[in-house]
Short mmCIF file of C-alpha atoms in Angstrom, two decimals:
data_model
loop_
_atom_site.label_atom_id
_atom_site.label_comp_id
_atom_site.label_asym_id
_atom_site.label_seq_id
_atom_site.Cartn_x
_atom_site.Cartn_y
_atom_site.Cartn_z
CA MET A 1 93.19 -69.17 -54.33
CA ALA A 2 93.05 -66.75 -51.41
CA SER A 3 92.88 -68.25 -47.93
CA GLU A 4 94.32 -65.39 -45.88
CA LEU A 5 92.56 -64.38 -42.69
CA VAL A 6 91.00 -60.91 -42.63
CA LEU A 7 89.87 -59.40 -39.33
CA LEU A 8 86.96 -57.04 -39.88
CA VAL A 9 86.46 -54.57 -37.02
CA ASP A 10 83.24 -52.56 -37.19
CA ASP A 11 80.21 -52.10 -34.94
CA GLU A 12 77.76 -51.71 -37.84
CA PRO A 13 76.28 -55.15 -38.67
CA SER A 14 75.36 -54.06 -42.20
CA ILE A 15 78.97 -53.08 -42.96
CA VAL A 16 80.26 -56.35 -41.51
CA GLN A 17 77.75 -58.39 -43.49
CA LEU A 18 78.48 -56.63 -46.78
CA ALA A 19 82.27 -56.76 -46.46
CA ARG A 20 82.20 -60.37 -45.29
CA MET A 21 80.09 -61.42 -48.28
CA TYR A 22 82.45 -59.87 -50.83
CA LEU A 23 85.62 -61.09 -49.08
CA GLU A 24 84.35 -64.65 -48.68
CA ARG A 25 83.40 -64.68 -52.37
CA GLU A 26 87.13 -64.28 -53.01
CA SER A 27 87.87 -67.17 -50.60
CA PHE A 28 89.22 -65.02 -47.78
CA ARG A 29 88.59 -66.27 -44.28
CA VAL A 30 86.84 -63.55 -42.28
CA GLU A 31 86.56 -62.98 -38.53
CA ALA A 32 84.77 -59.99 -37.04
CA ALA A 33 84.99 -57.88 -33.90
CA GLY A 34 82.58 -55.15 -32.85
CA ASP A 35 84.61 -52.96 -30.49
CA GLY A 36 88.17 -51.90 -29.73
CA PRO A 37 89.01 -54.30 -26.88
CA ALA A 38 87.55 -57.23 -28.81
CA ALA A 39 89.68 -56.23 -31.80
CA LEU A 40 92.90 -56.30 -29.78
CA GLU A 41 91.97 -59.66 -28.29
CA ALA A 42 91.22 -61.05 -31.75
CA VAL A 43 94.53 -59.80 -33.15
CA GLU A 44 96.46 -61.50 -30.37
CA ARG A 45 94.49 -64.73 -30.69
CA LEU A 46 94.09 -65.01 -34.46
CA HIS A 47 97.16 -63.28 -35.93
CA PRO A 48 95.24 -62.08 -39.01
CA ASP A 49 96.96 -61.40 -42.31
CA LEU A 50 95.13 -58.09 -42.66
CA ILE A 51 92.88 -55.90 -40.50
CA ILE A 52 90.02 -53.72 -41.71
CA LEU A 53 89.55 -51.26 -38.88
CA ASP A 54 86.76 -48.73 -38.40
CA VAL A 55 87.72 -45.43 -36.79
CA MET A 56 84.57 -45.01 -34.67
CA LEU A 57 84.42 -47.99 -32.32
CA PRO A 58 82.94 -48.42 -28.85
CA GLY A 59 85.27 -49.14 -25.97
CA LEU A 60 88.46 -48.06 -27.72
CA ASP A 61 88.48 -46.10 -30.97
CA GLY A 62 90.19 -47.28 -34.13
CA PHE A 63 93.04 -44.78 -33.80
CA GLU A 64 94.05 -46.21 -30.43
CA VAL A 65 93.59 -49.80 -31.63
CA CYS A 66 95.83 -49.10 -34.61
CA ARG A 67 98.46 -47.48 -32.40
CA LYS A 68 98.52 -50.47 -30.04
CA ILE A 69 98.77 -52.94 -32.92
CA ARG A 70 101.59 -51.00 -34.55
CA SER A 71 103.54 -50.81 -31.29
CA GLN A 72 103.95 -54.59 -31.50
CA ASP A 73 103.55 -55.35 -35.20
CA ALA A 74 104.90 -53.22 -38.03
CA SER A 75 104.03 -55.50 -40.91
CA THR A 76 100.37 -56.62 -40.74
CA GLY A 77 98.30 -54.71 -43.27
CA ILE A 78 95.75 -52.26 -41.83
CA ILE A 79 92.99 -50.53 -43.78
CA MET A 80 91.14 -47.83 -41.85
CA LEU A 81 87.46 -47.12 -42.49
CA THR A 82 86.56 -43.48 -41.88
CA ALA A 83 83.17 -41.76 -41.73
CA ARG A 84 84.43 -38.69 -43.55
CA ASP A 85 87.49 -37.71 -45.55
CA GLU A 86 88.78 -35.30 -42.90
CA ASP A 87 89.47 -38.20 -40.53
CA ILE A 88 92.58 -39.09 -42.55
CA ASP A 89 94.15 -35.84 -41.31
CA LYS A 90 93.83 -37.16 -37.78
CA ILE A 91 95.43 -40.43 -38.83
CA LEU A 92 98.27 -38.44 -40.36
CA GLY A 93 98.66 -36.32 -37.24
CA LEU A 94 98.93 -39.35 -34.98
CA GLU A 95 101.29 -41.15 -37.40
CA LEU A 96 99.50 -44.41 -36.80
CA GLY A 97 100.96 -46.30 -39.70
CA ALA A 98 97.81 -47.59 -41.38
CA ASP A 99 98.50 -48.81 -44.90
CA ASP A 100 95.40 -47.34 -46.46
CA TYR A 101 91.95 -45.94 -45.74
CA LEU A 102 88.50 -45.92 -47.29
CA THR A 103 85.74 -43.43 -46.65
CA LYS A 104 82.24 -44.72 -45.92
CA PRO A 105 80.15 -45.47 -47.84
CA PHE A 106 82.64 -47.48 -49.87
CA ASN A 107 82.45 -49.72 -52.90
CA PRO A 108 82.89 -53.29 -51.56
CA ARG A 109 84.68 -54.29 -54.76
CA GLU A 110 87.21 -51.54 -54.12
CA LEU A 111 87.69 -52.79 -50.57
CA VAL A 112 88.42 -56.29 -51.86
CA ALA A 113 90.82 -54.90 -54.48
CA ARG A 114 92.76 -52.99 -51.83
CA VAL A 115 92.88 -56.01 -49.53
CA LYS A 116 94.32 -58.08 -52.37
CA ALA A 117 96.84 -55.40 -53.29
CA ILE A 118 98.18 -55.05 -49.75
CA LEU A 119 98.43 -58.80 -49.29
CA ARG A 120 100.23 -59.20 -52.63
CA ARG A 121 102.68 -56.54 -51.54
CA SER A 122 103.40 -58.26 -48.23
CA GLU A 123 103.97 -61.58 -50.00
CA ARG A 124 106.17 -60.13 -52.73
CA PRO A 125 109.55 -61.90 -52.58
CA ALA A 126 112.63 -59.76 -52.59
CA SER A 127 114.76 -60.43 -55.66
CA PRO A 128 118.36 -61.27 -54.76
CA ASN A 129 119.43 -59.78 -58.11
CA CYS A 130 118.04 -56.30 -57.41
CA SER A 131 120.89 -53.85 -57.12
CA PRO A 132 120.68 -51.12 -54.48
CA LEU A 133 119.40 -47.73 -55.64
CA HIS A 134 121.49 -44.64 -54.84
CA VAL A 135 120.00 -41.15 -54.77
CA GLY A 136 121.99 -38.47 -52.99
CA ASN A 137 123.07 -40.05 -49.73
CA LEU A 138 120.20 -42.55 -49.83
CA ARG A 139 120.92 -46.23 -50.43
CA ILE A 140 117.82 -48.36 -51.01
CA ASP A 141 118.46 -52.11 -50.87
CA PRO A 142 115.47 -54.01 -52.36
CA SER A 143 116.82 -57.45 -51.42
CA ARG A 144 117.08 -56.51 -47.74
CA ARG A 145 114.27 -53.98 -47.89
CA GLU A 146 116.46 -51.48 -46.07
CA VAL A 147 117.05 -47.78 -46.61
CA TYR A 148 120.10 -45.90 -45.35
CA ALA A 149 120.57 -42.13 -45.27
CA GLY A 150 124.34 -42.02 -45.03
CA GLU A 151 125.11 -44.46 -42.22
CA GLN A 152 121.68 -44.18 -40.59
CA LEU A 153 119.16 -46.97 -41.13
CA LEU A 154 115.72 -45.44 -41.64
CA ASP A 155 112.77 -47.02 -39.86
CA LEU A 156 110.31 -47.37 -42.73
CA ARG A 157 107.09 -49.32 -42.71
CA THR A 158 106.40 -51.65 -45.61
CA GLN A 159 104.29 -49.26 -47.65
CA GLU A 160 106.63 -46.34 -47.02
CA PHE A 161 109.44 -48.45 -48.46
CA GLU A 162 107.34 -49.19 -51.56
CA VAL A 163 106.56 -45.50 -52.16
CA LEU A 164 110.16 -44.38 -51.68
CA SER A 165 111.49 -47.16 -53.93
CA THR A 166 109.05 -46.15 -56.65
CA LEU A 167 110.11 -42.51 -56.49
CA ALA A 168 113.81 -43.44 -56.35
CA SER A 169 113.53 -45.70 -59.39
CA GLN A 170 113.47 -42.55 -61.54
CA PRO A 171 114.81 -39.57 -59.56
CA GLY A 172 113.43 -36.27 -60.79
CA ARG A 173 110.48 -37.87 -62.55
CA VAL A 174 107.09 -36.57 -61.47
CA PHE A 175 104.76 -39.39 -60.46
CA THR A 176 101.06 -38.66 -60.25
CA ARG A 177 99.14 -39.93 -57.24
CA GLU A 178 97.37 -42.40 -59.50
CA GLN A 179 100.69 -43.74 -60.78
CA LEU A 180 101.98 -44.16 -57.24
CA LEU A 181 98.83 -46.03 -56.26
CA GLN A 182 99.31 -48.36 -59.21
CA LEU A 183 103.07 -48.88 -58.83
CA ALA A 184 103.47 -48.86 -55.04
CA TRP A 185 100.12 -50.29 -53.99
CA GLY A 186 98.89 -52.10 -57.08
CA PHE A 187 95.42 -50.58 -56.84
CA ASP A 188 93.12 -50.66 -59.82
CA PHE A 189 90.80 -48.07 -58.25
CA TYR A 190 91.78 -44.41 -58.09
CA GLY A 191 88.90 -42.96 -56.15
CA GLN A 192 90.84 -41.91 -53.06
CA THR A 193 94.39 -40.74 -53.61
CA ARG A 194 94.70 -39.03 -50.22
CA THR A 195 96.39 -42.16 -48.87
CA VAL A 196 99.39 -41.25 -51.06
CA ASP A 197 99.63 -37.83 -49.43
CA VAL A 198 99.64 -39.43 -45.98
CA HIS A 199 102.56 -41.71 -46.80
CA ILE A 200 104.48 -38.89 -48.50
CA ALA A 201 104.10 -36.78 -45.35
CA HIS A 202 105.43 -39.64 -43.21
CA LEU A 203 108.38 -40.15 -45.56
CA ARG A 204 109.27 -36.45 -45.56
CA LYS A 205 109.60 -36.50 -41.78
CA LYS A 206 111.82 -39.58 -41.90
CA LEU A 207 114.00 -38.08 -44.63
CA THR A 208 114.62 -34.90 -42.60
CA GLY A 209 118.37 -34.32 -42.43
CA SER A 210 119.14 -36.46 -45.47
CA ALA A 211 120.44 -35.13 -48.78
CA VAL A 212 117.20 -35.88 -50.64
CA SER A 213 113.68 -34.54 -50.48
CA ILE A 214 110.27 -35.27 -51.93
CA GLU A 215 108.94 -32.26 -53.79
CA THR A 216 105.32 -31.52 -54.58
CA VAL A 217 104.52 -30.59 -58.17
CA THR A 218 101.28 -28.67 -57.73
CA GLY A 219 98.34 -30.23 -59.45
CA ILE A 220 100.33 -33.24 -60.64
CA GLY A 221 102.12 -35.28 -57.98
CA TYR A 222 105.54 -35.85 -56.41
CA LYS A 223 109.18 -36.33 -57.33
CA LEU A 224 112.34 -37.32 -55.46
CA VAL A 225 115.27 -34.93 -55.80
CA ALA A 226 118.80 -34.90 -54.41
#
């Protein structure tokens, strides 16, 4: 039974009330904060397992809150709530490192599903029997959760590692965005696949200079090629 602590950061009481109701139904513990400074204070005090973070916050916006959290903590799951789909481009531009995003108004059941998926991912034990994957000059070590391009250790966030590992499991295979959501995130809802594009863009920058690349197959998805 779930008992993880979720920090819900939003200044709209109706959003907080709705999300809290659905999360607590699934036995999550929920704490709330209504502005940016309060969110940072709550993170430091409570050490939540996951943060649901609205973009438009008084005091300090969600982009800056996310950046400050990520400067000290690379692993805690963060789901951004955006007022419109275009906001994700700003998240991409700032390379904030959020794990996922939802556009308001959102389906609360989908929010709960994504919370569960990200928490399952973070709790997934590394199998000591998993052999490293080799694609071009990339070596992906699932047991250590490390990726090397030649001799260089790549600084990948948790979800970036999951996406790259999925693509590298079958080099040259085209994965649709929906398949990547299912395999790398574990989502059962496919309403917003833009989060895949964001993580692919981050990975492409980090793979610059390596012997592999992630290619776009127009209208279908992505594949990893050496």
